[in-house]
XYZ file of C-alpha atoms in Angstrom:
680
model
C 46.248 -53.730 -87.938
C 49.197 -52.724 -85.735
C 48.954 -50.876 -82.373
C 51.573 -49.122 -80.921
C 50.270 -47.490 -77.441
C 50.772 -43.494 -76.879
C 51.343 -42.758 -73.122
C 52.150 -39.230 -71.110
C 53.585 -38.787 -68.328
C 52.411 -35.781 -65.485
C 53.899 -32.275 -66.533
C 57.765 -31.551 -65.095
C 58.733 -27.936 -64.289
C 60.052 -25.962 -67.711
C 63.783 -27.249 -68.763
C 64.607 -23.542 -68.681
C 63.571 -19.801 -66.963
C 60.494 -18.277 -69.697
C 60.807 -14.798 -70.194
C 59.234 -12.813 -68.070
C 56.099 -11.256 -69.558
C 56.358 -7.159 -70.724
C 52.756 -6.272 -69.280
C 53.070 -7.561 -65.402
C 53.108 -4.006 -63.248
C 56.108 -3.842 -62.497
C 58.282 -5.654 -65.169
C 59.469 -2.684 -67.131
C 60.824 -0.708 -63.412
C 63.069 -4.353 -62.699
C 66.703 -2.296 -61.326
C 68.915 -3.946 -63.683
C 71.678 -4.740 -61.529
C 73.188 -7.506 -59.030
C 75.640 -7.267 -57.083
C 76.335 -11.100 -56.182
C 75.727 -11.952 -60.557
C 78.542 -8.872 -61.123
C 80.676 -10.076 -57.786
C 80.448 -13.635 -59.271
C 81.940 -13.369 -62.723
C 84.451 -10.426 -62.156
C 85.895 -13.357 -59.527
C 84.881 -15.953 -62.517
C 87.492 -14.122 -65.083
C 85.786 -14.283 -68.051
C 85.034 -11.099 -69.030
C 88.056 -9.503 -69.315
C 89.017 -5.833 -67.173
C 88.498 -3.451 -70.507
C 85.689 -5.355 -71.654
C 83.543 -5.522 -68.275
C 81.823 -2.464 -68.835
C 80.546 -2.885 -72.295
C 79.822 -6.998 -71.407
C 77.134 -4.918 -68.031
C 76.200 -2.430 -70.364
C 75.037 -4.840 -72.923
C 73.189 -7.091 -70.328
C 71.261 -3.934 -69.933
C 70.101 -3.500 -73.149
C 66.958 -5.558 -74.739
C 67.992 -8.246 -77.535
C 67.169 -7.597 -81.113
C 64.090 -9.032 -82.887
C 65.445 -12.340 -84.598
C 64.021 -14.892 -86.789
C 64.689 -17.550 -89.383
C 63.295 -18.971 -92.329
C 62.162 -22.022 -92.072
C 60.931 -24.326 -94.013
C 62.284 -26.597 -97.563
C 64.827 -25.290 -99.370
C 62.937 -24.064 -102.485
C 60.242 -22.577 -99.817
C 62.677 -20.608 -97.374
C 64.556 -19.592 -100.784
C 60.974 -17.653 -102.177
C 60.135 -16.118 -98.659
C 63.836 -15.155 -98.825
C 63.272 -13.120 -102.053
C 59.723 -11.498 -100.908
C 62.065 -10.135 -97.748
C 64.605 -9.193 -99.620
C 62.922 -7.717 -102.638
C 59.468 -6.372 -101.222
C 60.563 -5.680 -97.925
C 63.789 -4.861 -97.044
C 63.775 -1.788 -99.660
C 60.661 -0.476 -97.864
C 62.813 -0.347 -95.056
C 65.254 2.127 -95.526
C 65.814 5.662 -94.947
C 62.921 5.094 -92.269
C 63.494 8.111 -89.631
C 61.853 8.555 -86.342
C 61.086 11.675 -83.868
C 65.318 12.100 -85.761
C 66.519 8.410 -84.983
C 67.206 6.582 -88.024
C 65.903 2.904 -87.706
C 68.402 0.231 -89.629
C 66.218 -2.633 -91.604
C 66.651 -5.772 -90.872
C 69.665 -7.649 -91.764
C 70.921 -10.948 -92.160
C 73.473 -12.859 -89.774
C 76.593 -13.131 -91.301
C 77.456 -16.186 -89.764
C 73.939 -17.927 -90.682
C 73.968 -20.215 -93.798
C 72.073 -19.292 -97.166
C 70.773 -15.576 -95.592
C 68.313 -17.440 -94.004
C 68.729 -16.060 -90.694
C 67.722 -12.202 -89.555
C 68.097 -9.732 -86.423
C 66.278 -6.866 -86.550
C 66.494 -3.967 -83.991
C 63.510 -1.720 -84.494
C 61.083 -0.863 -80.981
C 57.957 -1.103 -80.327
C 57.242 1.942 -80.017
C 58.816 2.623 -83.539
C 56.758 -0.142 -84.703
C 53.912 1.862 -84.047
C 54.814 5.372 -85.884
C 55.549 3.797 -89.352
C 53.038 1.903 -91.258
C 55.940 0.391 -93.226
C 57.426 -0.684 -90.104
C 53.885 -1.898 -88.932
C 53.473 -3.810 -92.553
C 56.594 -5.536 -91.708
C 55.555 -6.480 -88.171
C 51.838 -7.979 -89.748
C 54.460 -9.832 -92.121
C 56.267 -11.478 -89.391
C 53.925 -12.560 -86.975
C 51.839 -14.095 -90.089
C 54.409 -16.087 -91.161
C 55.184 -17.024 -87.640
C 51.832 -17.806 -86.577
C 51.780 -20.771 -90.039
C 55.770 -21.473 -88.949
C 57.686 -20.185 -92.155
C 59.432 -18.202 -90.045
C 60.559 -18.827 -86.030
C 61.077 -16.364 -84.033
C 64.826 -17.965 -82.598
C 67.027 -16.262 -80.401
C 70.192 -15.901 -82.532
C 72.325 -18.024 -80.262
C 69.651 -20.527 -80.370
C 70.646 -21.032 -84.076
C 74.509 -22.416 -83.304
C 73.660 -25.917 -81.671
C 71.499 -27.821 -84.574
C 73.959 -26.207 -86.867
C 77.021 -27.140 -85.513
C 75.234 -30.909 -85.635
C 75.749 -31.057 -88.324
C 73.267 -33.444 -89.473
C 72.678 -35.616 -92.536
C 69.505 -36.230 -94.670
C 70.473 -40.291 -93.471
C 70.827 -39.825 -89.504
C 68.937 -40.867 -86.762
C 68.908 -37.638 -84.982
C 67.731 -37.271 -81.102
C 66.782 -34.053 -79.930
C 66.987 -34.726 -75.776
C 65.197 -31.843 -74.412
C 63.611 -30.818 -77.377
C 60.840 -27.948 -76.460
C 59.589 -25.593 -77.870
C 61.185 -26.746 -80.696
C 62.700 -24.368 -82.739
C 65.836 -25.977 -82.856
C 63.933 -29.654 -83.789
C 62.547 -27.850 -86.697
C 66.409 -26.974 -87.700
C 67.030 -30.735 -87.283
C 64.690 -31.209 -89.535
C 65.103 -29.155 -92.530
C 68.654 -30.702 -92.395
C 67.021 -34.441 -91.867
C 64.698 -32.817 -95.872
C 67.606 -30.879 -97.273
C 68.474 -33.064 -100.143
C 64.529 -33.537 -100.908
C 63.651 -34.073 -104.064
C 59.970 -34.794 -105.586
C 58.751 -37.839 -104.771
C 62.082 -39.107 -101.684
C 61.464 -39.425 -98.479
C 64.156 -39.572 -96.017
C 66.037 -42.278 -94.543
C 66.731 -40.820 -91.303
C 64.463 -39.375 -88.975
C 64.262 -36.987 -85.966
C 63.187 -37.852 -82.050
C 62.407 -35.278 -80.565
C 61.517 -35.414 -76.510
C 61.114 -33.332 -73.949
C 60.143 -34.117 -70.131
C 57.343 -31.679 -69.256
C 54.309 -33.253 -71.477
C 53.073 -29.801 -71.961
C 56.000 -27.692 -73.818
C 55.941 -31.362 -75.416
C 53.309 -30.102 -77.802
C 54.604 -26.518 -78.757
C 57.371 -28.497 -80.174
C 54.326 -29.999 -82.795
C 53.545 -26.579 -84.006
C 56.761 -25.281 -84.485
C 57.634 -27.858 -86.603
C 53.899 -28.125 -88.618
C 55.120 -25.944 -91.383
C 57.855 -28.829 -92.073
C 55.058 -31.338 -92.846
C 57.260 -34.074 -92.675
C 56.571 -37.980 -91.603
C 60.704 -38.238 -90.323
C 59.070 -36.986 -86.954
C 59.232 -38.177 -83.343
C 57.914 -36.691 -80.963
C 58.366 -38.671 -76.831
C 58.078 -37.339 -73.003
C 60.493 -38.583 -71.006
C 62.774 -37.123 -68.342
C 66.048 -37.188 -70.278
C 67.908 -38.362 -67.530
C 66.394 -42.269 -68.255
C 65.829 -41.911 -71.948
C 64.882 -45.635 -72.062
C 66.737 -48.610 -74.400
C 64.940 -49.514 -77.413
C 65.326 -52.482 -79.926
C 64.787 -51.920 -83.229
C 65.504 -54.783 -84.987
C 66.798 -52.913 -89.518
C 65.948 -55.067 -92.266
C 67.815 -58.667 -92.588
C 69.464 -57.768 -89.546
C 69.076 -58.943 -85.579
C 67.908 -56.764 -83.464
C 69.742 -54.026 -81.596
C 69.240 -51.202 -78.969
C 68.384 -48.106 -80.544
C 71.574 -46.008 -81.529
C 71.802 -42.543 -83.006
C 74.070 -40.970 -85.090
C 73.327 -37.691 -84.443
C 72.108 -36.233 -80.447
C 71.280 -32.987 -79.681
C 71.515 -31.650 -75.562
C 70.270 -28.626 -75.218
C 69.927 -28.799 -71.130
C 67.979 -27.610 -68.910
C 69.741 -24.658 -67.295
C 70.179 -21.602 -64.770
C 69.683 -19.138 -67.843
C 71.707 -16.575 -66.902
C 72.912 -15.825 -69.938
C 69.575 -14.396 -71.304
C 69.330 -11.364 -68.717
C 68.489 -9.592 -71.948
C 65.082 -11.112 -72.843
C 64.020 -12.032 -69.158
C 64.438 -8.620 -66.726
C 63.222 -10.994 -63.902
C 66.543 -12.229 -64.149
C 68.372 -8.914 -62.048
C 66.179 -9.814 -59.659
C 65.615 -13.378 -59.423
C 69.476 -14.610 -60.217
C 72.401 -16.709 -57.372
C 74.879 -18.352 -57.835
C 73.252 -21.607 -55.857
C 71.054 -22.551 -59.245
C 74.291 -23.587 -61.644
C 75.700 -25.528 -58.423
C 72.254 -27.319 -58.252
C 71.746 -28.100 -62.071
C 75.598 -29.186 -62.350
C 74.414 -33.002 -61.563
C 71.461 -33.161 -63.501
C 73.404 -31.794 -66.633
C 75.703 -34.335 -66.547
C 73.391 -36.948 -66.451
C 71.339 -36.003 -69.701
C 74.949 -35.842 -71.442
C 76.205 -39.232 -70.335
C 72.615 -40.878 -71.062
C 73.351 -39.383 -74.529
C 76.764 -40.788 -74.890
C 75.355 -44.525 -74.023
C 72.634 -44.156 -76.561
C 74.985 -42.415 -79.436
C 76.369 -44.669 -82.177
C 80.260 -45.108 -82.431
C 81.334 -42.385 -84.866
C 78.730 -40.315 -84.160
C 78.425 -36.426 -82.634
C 76.321 -34.791 -79.567
C 76.278 -30.955 -79.477
C 76.029 -30.039 -76.097
C 74.618 -26.118 -74.883
C 73.569 -24.173 -72.016
C 72.297 -20.904 -72.514
C 74.304 -20.024 -69.281
C 77.590 -18.325 -68.883
C 78.770 -20.421 -65.617
C 81.329 -22.448 -65.921
C 79.749 -25.134 -63.496
C 76.768 -26.149 -66.100
C 79.201 -25.597 -69.531
C 83.413 -26.908 -68.801
C 82.895 -28.692 -65.529
C 79.631 -31.107 -66.915
C 82.163 -31.149 -70.164
C 85.887 -32.414 -67.809
C 84.088 -34.744 -66.130
C 81.479 -36.506 -69.214
C 85.233 -36.806 -71.141
C 86.575 -38.479 -67.933
C 84.658 -40.803 -66.994
C 83.868 -41.486 -70.581
C 88.050 -42.570 -70.603
C 88.326 -41.073 -73.654
C 85.442 -43.098 -75.715
C 84.187 -39.267 -75.999
C 86.259 -36.382 -77.404
C 85.747 -32.944 -77.919
C 85.731 -31.852 -81.821
C 87.570 -28.076 -82.850
C 84.851 -26.189 -84.846
C 86.615 -23.081 -84.892
C 86.795 -23.505 -88.807
C 82.605 -23.900 -88.673
C 80.180 -20.486 -89.440
C 83.622 -18.080 -89.801
C 81.455 -15.053 -89.214
C 80.457 -15.684 -85.724
C 83.084 -14.147 -83.493
C 83.448 -16.050 -80.262
C 86.169 -16.961 -76.946
C 87.030 -19.951 -76.177
C 86.029 -22.597 -73.938
C 88.067 -22.080 -70.292
C 90.047 -24.596 -68.919
C 90.124 -23.212 -64.909
C 87.255 -21.788 -62.778
C 86.345 -21.016 -58.843
C 83.913 -22.772 -56.836
C 82.575 -19.852 -55.255
C 80.019 -20.295 -51.724
C 76.984 -18.613 -50.962
C 79.024 -16.146 -48.890
C 80.635 -15.263 -51.808
C 84.328 -17.298 -50.650
C 86.280 -19.197 -53.415
C 86.359 -22.695 -52.675
C 89.758 -24.616 -53.385
C 88.221 -27.850 -53.280
C 85.891 -30.302 -51.639
C 87.856 -30.685 -48.836
C 86.997 -27.060 -47.486
C 83.497 -27.237 -48.033
C 81.279 -26.862 -44.662
C 79.972 -29.991 -43.123
C 76.487 -27.930 -44.000
C 77.211 -27.721 -47.175
C 78.612 -31.046 -48.222
C 75.842 -32.013 -50.011
C 75.472 -29.573 -51.921
C 78.622 -30.029 -53.794
C 80.351 -32.746 -55.543
C 84.230 -33.659 -56.749
C 83.003 -32.650 -60.386
C 81.866 -28.473 -59.625
C 85.662 -28.476 -59.197
C 88.489 -27.526 -62.199
C 90.044 -31.888 -62.733
C 93.544 -31.958 -62.339
C 94.416 -32.804 -66.419
C 91.679 -29.598 -67.145
C 94.240 -28.585 -68.931
C 94.954 -31.723 -71.704
C 90.964 -32.020 -72.512
C 90.735 -30.081 -75.257
C 88.417 -27.554 -73.207
C 89.590 -24.624 -75.187
C 87.568 -26.673 -77.798
C 84.079 -25.210 -76.533
C 82.743 -22.498 -78.140
C 81.531 -18.734 -75.742
C 78.943 -16.719 -76.843
C 78.564 -13.317 -74.962
C 76.488 -10.662 -75.533
C 78.477 -7.868 -76.396
C 80.614 -9.677 -78.940
C 77.787 -9.499 -81.676
C 74.750 -8.102 -79.762
C 73.362 -11.347 -78.649
C 72.555 -13.729 -75.869
C 75.169 -15.189 -73.816
C 75.469 -19.493 -74.907
C 78.135 -22.154 -74.641
C 78.287 -24.997 -76.958
C 80.191 -27.976 -77.285
C 80.408 -29.961 -80.068
C 81.754 -33.889 -78.751
C 82.512 -37.205 -80.458
C 82.548 -41.037 -79.748
C 85.129 -42.714 -80.684
C 84.864 -46.083 -79.735
C 82.553 -48.040 -77.315
C 80.811 -46.700 -74.239
C 79.003 -49.482 -72.204
C 77.142 -52.366 -73.041
C 74.711 -50.447 -74.491
C 77.066 -50.291 -77.914
C 76.950 -54.114 -77.876
C 73.552 -54.348 -77.904
C 73.749 -58.397 -78.308
C 75.200 -58.357 -74.966
C 72.550 -56.061 -73.039
C 68.654 -56.808 -73.379
C 66.785 -53.360 -73.383
C 63.515 -55.316 -71.055
C 66.391 -55.511 -68.543
C 67.848 -52.084 -68.222
C 65.940 -48.857 -68.809
C 68.457 -46.029 -69.166
C 71.149 -47.968 -67.746
C 75.073 -48.871 -68.715
C 77.913 -50.691 -67.365
C 80.555 -48.591 -66.366
C 82.379 -49.475 -62.770
C 80.524 -48.118 -60.093
C 83.406 -47.032 -57.933
C 82.539 -43.238 -58.824
C 80.556 -40.598 -56.717
C 76.787 -42.348 -56.963
C 74.981 -38.962 -57.686
C 76.690 -38.941 -61.268
C 77.942 -42.105 -61.982
C 77.296 -43.543 -65.887
C 75.072 -46.784 -64.644
C 71.334 -45.058 -64.029
C 68.857 -46.957 -62.050
C 65.349 -48.119 -63.720
C 63.061 -45.245 -63.051
C 59.152 -46.405 -62.459
C 57.144 -43.841 -64.226
C 54.057 -43.020 -63.763
C 51.234 -43.222 -67.346
C 47.912 -42.519 -68.257
C 46.975 -44.205 -71.437
C 45.626 -41.836 -74.539
C 44.665 -43.297 -77.895
C 46.504 -45.792 -79.472
C 48.312 -45.399 -82.971
C 47.660 -48.128 -85.526
C 48.814 -49.138 -88.755
C 46.243 -49.412 -91.534
C 47.207 -52.833 -93.902
C 48.164 -51.525 -97.177
C 45.221 -53.213 -99.150
C 42.617 -51.815 -96.497
C 39.649 -50.391 -97.988
C 40.853 -46.915 -96.784
C 43.587 -46.780 -98.687
C 42.174 -48.398 -101.842
C 39.365 -45.737 -101.976
C 41.616 -42.106 -101.652
C 44.517 -43.857 -103.461
C 42.093 -44.649 -106.899
C 40.477 -40.755 -106.129
C 43.236 -39.172 -106.156
C 45.476 -41.220 -108.184
C 48.411 -42.184 -105.752
C 51.058 -43.857 -107.387
C 51.968 -47.266 -106.698
C 55.514 -46.460 -106.089
C 54.104 -44.990 -102.865
C 54.587 -46.551 -99.678
C 50.812 -47.293 -98.782
C 51.926 -49.512 -95.752
C 52.906 -46.519 -94.054
C 49.783 -45.073 -93.181
C 48.118 -44.803 -88.939
C 45.189 -43.884 -87.485
C 44.533 -42.911 -83.462
C 41.575 -43.875 -83.147
C 39.980 -47.933 -82.966
C 37.232 -48.888 -85.016
C 36.457 -48.832 -88.918
C 35.773 -45.190 -89.675
C 39.068 -43.249 -88.804
C 37.996 -39.658 -88.763
C 42.043 -38.605 -89.299
C 44.866 -40.415 -91.764
C 48.678 -39.715 -90.866
C 51.750 -41.019 -92.883
C 54.950 -41.504 -91.705
C 58.026 -42.449 -92.863
C 59.705 -46.508 -93.351
C 62.032 -45.353 -90.414
C 59.601 -44.026 -87.975
C 57.178 -47.235 -89.010
C 59.997 -49.771 -88.360
C 60.791 -48.121 -84.944
C 56.916 -48.387 -83.891
C 56.391 -51.812 -84.993
C 59.831 -52.976 -82.935
C 58.311 -54.970 -80.259
C 60.056 -52.500 -77.688
C 58.071 -49.465 -78.971
C 55.787 -49.425 -75.747
C 58.936 -47.939 -73.681
C 58.169 -45.009 -75.457
C 55.819 -42.031 -74.571
C 55.001 -41.473 -78.110
C 52.476 -37.463 -77.781
C 52.689 -37.176 -81.337
C 53.750 -38.638 -85.106
C 52.808 -38.102 -88.616
C 51.931 -35.607 -90.847
C 47.857 -35.281 -91.681
C 46.931 -36.297 -95.282
C 43.410 -37.424 -95.886
C 40.172 -36.630 -93.189
C 37.191 -38.305 -94.012
C 34.016 -36.617 -93.994
C 30.272 -37.325 -94.246
C 28.828 -35.738 -97.246
C 25.465 -35.694 -98.920
C 24.871 -37.189 -102.457
C 27.807 -38.738 -104.231
C 30.431 -36.538 -103.073
C 33.677 -38.401 -102.252
C 34.023 -39.084 -99.191
C 37.438 -37.880 -98.491
C 39.434 -35.157 -98.628
C 43.525 -34.101 -98.482
C 44.825 -32.239 -95.907
C 46.602 -29.155 -96.373
C 49.595 -30.030 -94.256
C 50.142 -32.922 -96.135
C 49.808 -31.699 -99.348
C 53.341 -30.820 -100.496
C 54.623 -34.651 -99.471
C 51.762 -36.786 -100.868
C 51.655 -34.335 -104.654
C 54.343 -35.765 -106.180
C 52.784 -38.894 -105.780
C 49.437 -37.849 -107.022
C 48.111 -37.863 -111.024
C 46.682 -35.391 -112.463
C 42.774 -36.539 -112.079
C 41.779 -34.553 -109.130
C 44.131 -31.254 -109.983
C 42.283 -28.234 -111.418
C 44.599 -25.342 -112.704
C 43.928 -21.449 -111.643
C 44.834 -18.439 -112.235
C 45.809 -15.766 -109.695
C 42.351 -14.220 -109.874
C 40.706 -17.543 -109.092
C 42.998 -17.189 -105.807
C 41.596 -13.966 -104.713
C 37.771 -14.840 -105.698
C 38.758 -17.456 -103.429
C 39.584 -15.341 -100.395
C 37.340 -12.694 -100.426
C 34.734 -14.930 -100.972
C 32.633 -17.707 -98.398
C 31.525 -20.494 -101.112
C 32.083 -18.120 -104.586
C 30.092 -19.753 -107.369
C 30.948 -21.463 -110.067
C 30.318 -18.423 -112.802
C 32.792 -16.321 -110.076
C 35.602 -17.986 -111.530
C 37.918 -17.626 -114.749
C 35.648 -19.970 -117.540
C 38.331 -22.557 -117.999
C 37.826 -23.237 -114.427
C 34.484 -23.311 -114.255
C 34.557 -25.908 -117.523
C 36.737 -28.074 -115.140
C 34.858 -27.363 -111.804
C 31.370 -28.389 -113.784
C 33.411 -31.284 -115.297
C 33.911 -33.401 -112.329
C 31.874 -34.804 -109.399
C 31.089 -33.054 -106.058
C 34.127 -33.593 -104.243
C 37.821 -32.981 -102.613
C 39.952 -31.000 -105.785
C 44.017 -30.057 -106.090
C 44.198 -25.751 -106.438
C 47.503 -25.723 -108.607
C 48.247 -21.953 -109.574
C 52.006 -21.918 -111.628
C 53.112 -18.501 -111.177
C 55.775 -18.858 -114.384
C 52.680 -18.334 -116.661
C 51.566 -15.023 -115.061
C 54.344 -12.684 -115.219
C 53.674 -10.179 -112.315
C 53.686 -12.962 -109.874
C 56.891 -15.159 -111.477
C 59.374 -14.434 -108.298
C 56.463 -16.520 -106.977
C 57.037 -20.377 -106.621
C 54.163 -22.910 -107.462
C 51.311 -22.627 -104.952
C 48.751 -25.775 -104.147
C 45.796 -26.173 -101.562
C 42.658 -27.926 -101.719
C 39.012 -26.676 -102.124
C 35.816 -28.436 -102.071
C 33.864 -28.781 -104.614
C 30.084 -28.730 -103.778
C 27.595 -28.609 -106.084
C 27.268 -25.316 -107.366
C 29.936 -23.807 -105.245
C 33.525 -23.887 -104.018
C 35.445 -23.661 -100.338
C 39.191 -22.968 -99.576
C 40.764 -25.907 -97.357
C 43.058 -23.658 -95.336
C 42.707 -22.033 -92.207
C 41.950 -19.083 -91.579
C 46.339 -18.428 -90.623
C 46.983 -20.263 -93.737
C 44.696 -18.042 -95.409
C 46.132 -15.013 -93.845
C 49.669 -15.560 -95.106
C 48.672 -16.663 -98.517
C 46.859 -12.847 -98.632
C 49.827 -11.403 -97.667
C 52.218 -13.118 -100.318
C 50.150 -12.843 -103.578
C 49.062 -9.032 -102.044
C 53.051 -8.219 -102.108
C 54.746 -10.575 -104.106
C 52.133 -10.009 -106.925
C 51.165 -6.393 -105.852
C 47.276 -7.731 -106.136
C 45.066 -6.338 -103.774
C 42.928 -8.619 -101.821
C 40.026 -7.600 -99.241
C 39.857 -11.432 -97.886
C 36.839 -12.826 -96.152
C 38.097 -15.554 -93.822
C 36.556 -18.287 -92.795
C 36.467 -19.402 -89.360
C 37.922 -22.451 -89.147
C 37.737 -22.834 -84.740
C 34.734 -26.140 -85.310
C 36.906 -28.809 -86.936
C 34.619 -29.739 -89.989
C 31.907 -26.560 -90.912
C 29.023 -27.363 -93.736
C 29.011 -25.543 -96.899
C 24.886 -25.154 -98.191
C 25.053 -27.590 -100.234
C 27.360 -30.106 -98.954
C 30.529 -30.454 -98.261
C 33.411 -28.738 -95.410
C 34.004 -25.529 -94.941
C 37.132 -25.427 -93.683
C 40.182 -27.811 -91.488
C 40.872 -27.519 -88.338
């Protein structure tokens, strides 16, 4: 077996301010005023005098609930269909205490009506059964990852990155992962049964704990094309890869998303404590780090590739000033892309070409020479507008203000690499074992923002390794034969994460991820997670088969499986499985009983085809694993997955299900005869 170490580092601070909890005493009493903020932005002149009152009042109102329907194209369309046909009609015409409640509306600029917003307050949710049921639906689908509760403006960067299924994509500052999920959806946009994309997403974050949030956000997508790493974005390592029939080269990406750490002053509407804590020094301090992250990303980008740089800040020091400095440093190798024709229903404002640097006393500083001696270390030349700011195309940047479409504040810049920037683009000249995050640009520039990033030794903590399984291993032969895995399936892409001969969980990764893990430099990557759970080892009694298929990997594996372990069931059979724990064979439809009694104990896949029952023909085919014991059957879905399935059938199929969800807190429980009760 091939072993790949995964490592982690000490936790880092979050990349953006977390929303303040609403249950903290006194939180709602924060005075929504900050004279420093108002003076600073009025001095910047970003908002016209006519619009300023509306802008300021909008900041003082809470954001609407916004969410995005996630998953594969067919799955997302199914959920949207349920939302539009079953929930929206019931939410029309609701009046609470004389106030009309607007039903959810799709975001006019988001493709395929998959982005939505909803303005009902929490008190209104409690006072209307229809609203309460809809809220229950949102919570349930969010828990299993079918819906992402995501701020509307946060959905913009992945859309503008223009990801295609063959692209190598880097999400440089990825946590908590909602944007990463969008990137993965784009990678899988052209999927057909039995196809696995050649591209992948490498989701990176500097904070180890936040890296694990990525796993939950992307879990529902069940993608073998994702790898999660833990690196400081300013020092993301060079890694030599060796594609098939080619010489080793430094890994570079077709697309890179840089949603960088920022002051977050576009988030006043969801973080009321910003009114109390805001000061402009945060933007001054973060400016240098933002430049370094973007410069490192430029080095990691292929020629012809695209970067999207974004912040949830309004401050030009974190936005246009960063873009201007990078454009000037890269000397024509990087250019801004005009995306004014994309997302035509999005109301936006152009980037600015001039801005003011204001010190803590509120005094406008014209240039670096005017900075007092005691503040010299705080300010850089790049904080100030460059002489050529009017010719850099900064107006191609996108500014989104809260009062324009009832959103948060946001900044986006789309960049393209037109030619080689450094020796990193000529991998034969730079061996990655000699450089870690280094380039060869001239050194005469200010050291604080120089492109040549020095090697940085980082503390590492060993974890269990990633171990590639041999394609002819006994385990693969065993579950391959049992489930009838196609010969076309890449059996050399299974891995485990523990040493020894009896690993409990078996994962699957795509060919591109396998090549990355198998390269000589893979130990440079601190890998947090990769792979989709596909098979779990049990310790059953008697002659029960020792492996079960995991619900996470079922939809990906199913096109490659024969029908030998498939049991076709009706909707009432699902009702039985959700309402009863370990129902006996006699509880099911006669045709299901016949099948159950004809097979040996072990794991099977239940398939429900809604097209065969008229009251459920608006659903897609439903698949889930079960455990067939000696005289009973148990559904192999965790509690949240069972809740989601129950709600879907209750609403779409008008079936009253009194669910009795299994407790899934334990890793593997037992039914009375043999076999597992549920998945963890």
